[in-house]
Amino acid sequence: MPRPSKTSSTRRRRAKPTGRLFDLAQATKPNYVLLGDIRKHLLRQIDAPSDRRQDILHPSEMAKSDWCPRQSWYRLSGVPESDPQKKHGYQLENIFDEGHTIHDKWQRRLWDMGILDGMWGCLVCEHKWWDTAPQECPQCSAPKRVLQYREVPVDGEERYLIVGHEDGLVRKSLVEVKSIGQGTLRMDAPDLLRANSVEGPKGRKIYDLDGIWRDLKSPLGSHLRQTNIYAAILIENGVEIDEIVFLYEYKSNQDVKEFRVKPSARIAKPMLDTALDIKYALEKNREVPRPGDREKTTKGCKECPWQTTCWTDKESNAKDRSPSDNAAEAGEHVEHRPRRVIRAGASAAAADRTAGAPRRRRSKVAP
């Protein structure tokens, strides 16, 4: 029987590797001298156990427009992941490292100017202290070159289960440094990208990079939410803060913009209240309802490590039924009241609290 020709329709195309297989394939290319080994080294680091705390709420997750308090509750409760997600790859790790480098650069400049407040650490004697741009360790007199900036710690663990750190503090101004690229804007400002793009060959988008930067005239939503969580907790802890200063560095040309805003209780309070709800639910061993605007096909739900668990729970299948719903079904008399649903992000200000708010104190955030 003759072999099918190369042009035969029976010949199958070889599938191109994606994700981690692609990273491994790139790392083992025979023509690399250094890059292959560097990539394999980074992949080993990515696959190592994370030292990121899993017993607290992170402001960076709370600030996302599609933040799901129920997902945070699953993680804090130690519920096993029913749908483990793939770890990020080599390219994203490179993006993270570039962001850290940009942060270090601006912090170093403020330090050299003698105006950077925050926590500091000595690599020689391991002493930690609060100071303004120190030039030597106050305990062992080690020089500046072995000192390390530990940023501005944000400790709201006892009340809110929230812990984080702000990039800097200068003369009662919180400083937030952000590197801005297309990935950031795709999540936080898609309209800005659309307004500065045209369709090119094969339907691919061609972006006006200078136009995007020109039209960016205010801080992005997730950045506002994250910094206002920091500001609210620091103010509660007695730190004087008059404003928040954003330093945006554009990855395409390294140009820089500065934006200044006042701390906003309107932005911070709904997220802090939701944090209290999660904490209350953990203490009472109660589940946090899924946000009412979610569907199983929602992007955040599809990518959730607890998707199967969440959408197969009896309580979830019943669309987060209230106790009055169950009582009515059992034939008991109940007084019906209109129910409102929980929605993620800042819009939760107008919603009922997720875990019985009247039983514990609300957050008190300065206006």
Short mmCIF file of N, CA, C and O in Angstrom, two decimals, residues 178-229:
data_model
loop_
_atom_site.label_atom_id
_atom_site.label_comp_id
_atom_site.label_asym_id
_atom_site.label_seq_id
_atom_site.Cartn_x
_atom_site.Cartn_y
_atom_site.Cartn_z
N LYS A 178 4.51 52.52 40.00
CA LYS A 178 3.93 51.52 39.11
C LYS A 178 4.60 51.59 37.74
O LYS A 178 4.83 52.67 37.20
N SER A 179 4.90 50.39 37.20
CA SER A 179 5.35 50.32 35.81
C SER A 179 4.13 50.01 34.95
O SER A 179 3.36 49.11 35.26
N ILE A 180 3.95 50.78 33.89
CA ILE A 180 2.74 50.71 33.07
C ILE A 180 3.06 50.15 31.69
O ILE A 180 3.95 50.65 30.99
N GLY A 181 2.35 49.09 31.31
CA GLY A 181 2.50 48.50 29.99
C GLY A 181 1.14 48.09 29.45
O GLY A 181 0.10 48.31 30.08
N GLN A 182 1.13 47.45 28.30
CA GLN A 182 -0.13 47.06 27.68
C GLN A 182 -0.90 46.05 28.53
O GLN A 182 -2.13 46.07 28.56
N GLY A 183 -0.19 45.17 29.24
CA GLY A 183 -0.87 44.19 30.07
C GLY A 183 -1.66 44.86 31.19
O GLY A 183 -2.81 44.49 31.47
N THR A 184 -1.06 45.86 31.84
CA THR A 184 -1.75 46.59 32.90
C THR A 184 -2.97 47.30 32.35
O THR A 184 -4.06 47.25 32.93
N LEU A 185 -2.81 47.96 31.21
CA LEU A 185 -3.91 48.73 30.62
C LEU A 185 -5.01 47.82 30.09
O LEU A 185 -6.18 48.20 30.08
N ARG A 186 -4.65 46.63 29.64
CA ARG A 186 -5.66 45.70 29.14
C ARG A 186 -6.63 45.31 30.26
O ARG A 186 -7.82 45.10 30.01
N MET A 187 -6.14 45.26 31.48
CA MET A 187 -6.98 44.90 32.62
C MET A 187 -7.73 46.10 33.18
O MET A 187 -8.89 46.01 33.55
N ASP A 188 -7.05 47.25 33.27
CA ASP A 188 -7.59 48.40 33.99
C ASP A 188 -8.13 49.52 33.11
O ASP A 188 -8.91 50.34 33.59
N ALA A 189 -7.71 49.58 31.87
CA ALA A 189 -8.15 50.67 31.00
C ALA A 189 -8.32 50.18 29.57
O ALA A 189 -7.69 50.69 28.64
N PRO A 190 -9.19 49.18 29.33
CA PRO A 190 -9.37 48.64 27.97
C PRO A 190 -9.88 49.68 26.99
O PRO A 190 -9.54 49.64 25.81
N ASP A 191 -10.69 50.63 27.45
CA ASP A 191 -11.20 51.68 26.57
C ASP A 191 -10.07 52.55 26.04
O ASP A 191 -10.11 53.02 24.90
N LEU A 192 -9.07 52.78 26.88
CA LEU A 192 -7.91 53.58 26.46
C LEU A 192 -7.14 52.87 25.35
O LEU A 192 -6.69 53.51 24.39
N LEU A 193 -7.01 51.55 25.46
CA LEU A 193 -6.34 50.79 24.41
C LEU A 193 -7.14 50.82 23.11
O LEU A 193 -6.59 51.01 22.03
N ARG A 194 -8.45 50.62 23.22
CA ARG A 194 -9.29 50.61 22.02
C ARG A 194 -9.25 51.94 21.30
O ARG A 194 -9.24 52.00 20.07
N ALA A 195 -9.23 53.03 22.06
CA ALA A 195 -9.23 54.36 21.46
C ALA A 195 -7.93 54.68 20.74
O ALA A 195 -7.88 55.60 19.92
N ASN A 196 -6.88 53.93 21.04
CA ASN A 196 -5.57 54.18 20.43
C ASN A 196 -5.07 52.96 19.67
O ASN A 196 -3.89 52.62 19.71
N SER A 197 -5.98 52.28 18.96
CA SER A 197 -5.60 51.11 18.18
C SER A 197 -6.35 51.07 16.87
O SER A 197 -7.43 51.65 16.74
N VAL A 198 -5.77 50.40 15.91
CA VAL A 198 -6.42 50.14 14.63
C VAL A 198 -6.21 48.67 14.30
O VAL A 198 -5.32 48.02 14.85
N GLU A 199 -7.04 48.15 13.43
CA GLU A 199 -6.91 46.74 13.06
C GLU A 199 -5.94 46.61 11.91
O GLU A 199 -6.07 47.25 10.88
N GLY A 200 -4.94 45.76 12.09
CA GLY A 200 -3.93 45.56 11.07
C GLY A 200 -4.14 44.27 10.30
O GLY A 200 -5.23 43.69 10.32
N PRO A 201 -3.11 43.79 9.64
CA PRO A 201 -3.20 42.54 8.87
C PRO A 201 -3.62 41.37 9.77
O PRO A 201 -3.24 41.29 10.93
N LYS A 202 -4.43 40.50 9.20
CA LYS A 202 -4.91 39.30 9.90
C LYS A 202 -5.67 39.64 11.18
O LYS A 202 -5.72 38.84 12.12
N GLY A 203 -6.26 40.82 11.23
CA GLY A 203 -7.07 41.20 12.37
C GLY A 203 -6.30 41.57 13.63
O GLY A 203 -6.90 41.77 14.68
N ARG A 204 -5.00 41.68 13.51
CA ARG A 204 -4.21 42.01 14.69
C ARG A 204 -4.30 43.50 14.99
O ARG A 204 -4.35 44.33 14.10
N LYS A 205 -4.29 43.83 16.30
CA LYS A 205 -4.36 45.21 16.73
C LYS A 205 -2.99 45.88 16.64
O LYS A 205 -1.97 45.30 17.02
N ILE A 206 -3.00 47.10 16.14
CA ILE A 206 -1.79 47.92 16.11
C ILE A 206 -2.04 49.12 17.02
O ILE A 206 -3.01 49.87 16.82
N TYR A 207 -1.19 49.30 18.03
CA TYR A 207 -1.43 50.32 19.04
C TYR A 207 -0.56 51.55 18.83
O TYR A 207 0.62 51.45 18.45
N ASP A 208 -1.13 52.69 19.09
CA ASP A 208 -0.40 53.96 19.11
C ASP A 208 0.15 54.12 20.53
O ASP A 208 -0.55 54.63 21.42
N LEU A 209 1.36 53.68 20.76
CA LEU A 209 1.92 53.65 22.11
C LEU A 209 2.05 55.06 22.70
O LEU A 209 1.77 55.27 23.89
N ASP A 210 2.47 56.02 21.88
CA ASP A 210 2.58 57.39 22.38
C ASP A 210 1.20 57.97 22.69
O ASP A 210 1.04 58.71 23.66
N GLY A 211 0.20 57.61 21.88
CA GLY A 211 -1.15 58.10 22.13
C GLY A 211 -1.73 57.55 23.41
O GLY A 211 -2.44 58.25 24.15
N ILE A 212 -1.45 56.28 23.70
CA ILE A 212 -1.93 55.67 24.93
C ILE A 212 -1.39 56.42 26.14
O ILE A 212 -2.12 56.77 27.07
N TRP A 213 -0.10 56.69 26.13
CA TRP A 213 0.54 57.39 27.24
C TRP A 213 0.03 58.83 27.35
O TRP A 213 -0.22 59.33 28.46
N ARG A 214 -0.16 59.47 26.22
CA ARG A 214 -0.67 60.85 26.22
C ARG A 214 -2.06 60.93 26.85
O ARG A 214 -2.36 61.88 27.57
N ASP A 215 -2.89 59.93 26.58
CA ASP A 215 -4.29 59.98 27.03
C ASP A 215 -4.49 59.43 28.44
O ASP A 215 -5.60 59.47 28.96
N LEU A 216 -3.43 58.91 29.06
CA LEU A 216 -3.55 58.43 30.45
C LEU A 216 -3.44 59.64 31.37
O LEU A 216 -2.36 60.21 31.55
N LYS A 217 -4.55 60.04 31.97
CA LYS A 217 -4.58 61.31 32.70
C LYS A 217 -4.95 61.16 34.18
O LYS A 217 -5.14 62.17 34.87
N SER A 218 -5.08 59.94 34.67
CA SER A 218 -5.42 59.73 36.07
C SER A 218 -4.98 58.33 36.50
O SER A 218 -4.76 57.46 35.66
N PRO A 219 -4.86 58.09 37.81
CA PRO A 219 -4.47 56.76 38.28
C PRO A 219 -5.50 55.70 37.88
O PRO A 219 -6.70 56.00 37.76
N LEU A 220 -5.06 54.47 37.69
CA LEU A 220 -5.95 53.38 37.31
C LEU A 220 -6.75 52.89 38.52
O LEU A 220 -6.31 53.03 39.67
N GLY A 221 -7.92 52.32 38.23
CA GLY A 221 -8.84 51.95 39.29
C GLY A 221 -8.27 51.02 40.34
O GLY A 221 -8.44 51.24 41.54
N SER A 222 -7.61 49.95 39.92
CA SER A 222 -7.07 49.00 40.89
C SER A 222 -5.99 49.63 41.76
O SER A 222 -5.85 49.31 42.94
N HIS A 223 -5.23 50.56 41.19
CA HIS A 223 -4.19 51.25 41.95
C HIS A 223 -4.81 52.16 43.00
O HIS A 223 -4.32 52.25 44.13
N LEU A 224 -5.90 52.83 42.64
CA LEU A 224 -6.60 53.68 43.61
C LEU A 224 -7.16 52.84 44.76
O LEU A 224 -7.05 53.22 45.93
N ARG A 225 -7.75 51.71 44.43
CA ARG A 225 -8.33 50.87 45.48
C ARG A 225 -7.24 50.33 46.41
O ARG A 225 -7.38 50.33 47.64
N GLN A 226 -6.14 49.84 45.83
CA GLN A 226 -5.07 49.27 46.64
C GLN A 226 -4.45 50.30 47.57
O GLN A 226 -4.29 50.05 48.78
N THR A 227 -4.12 51.48 47.07
CA THR A 227 -3.47 52.49 47.90
C THR A 227 -4.41 53.05 48.96
O THR A 227 -3.97 53.43 50.05
N ASN A 228 -5.71 53.10 48.66
CA ASN A 228 -6.64 53.60 49.66
C ASN A 228 -6.83 52.60 50.80
O ASN A 228 -7.13 53.00 51.93
N ILE A 229 -6.69 51.30 50.52
CA ILE A 229 -6.67 50.33 51.61
C ILE A 229 -5.46 50.59 52.50
O ILE A 229 -5.57 50.65 53.73
#
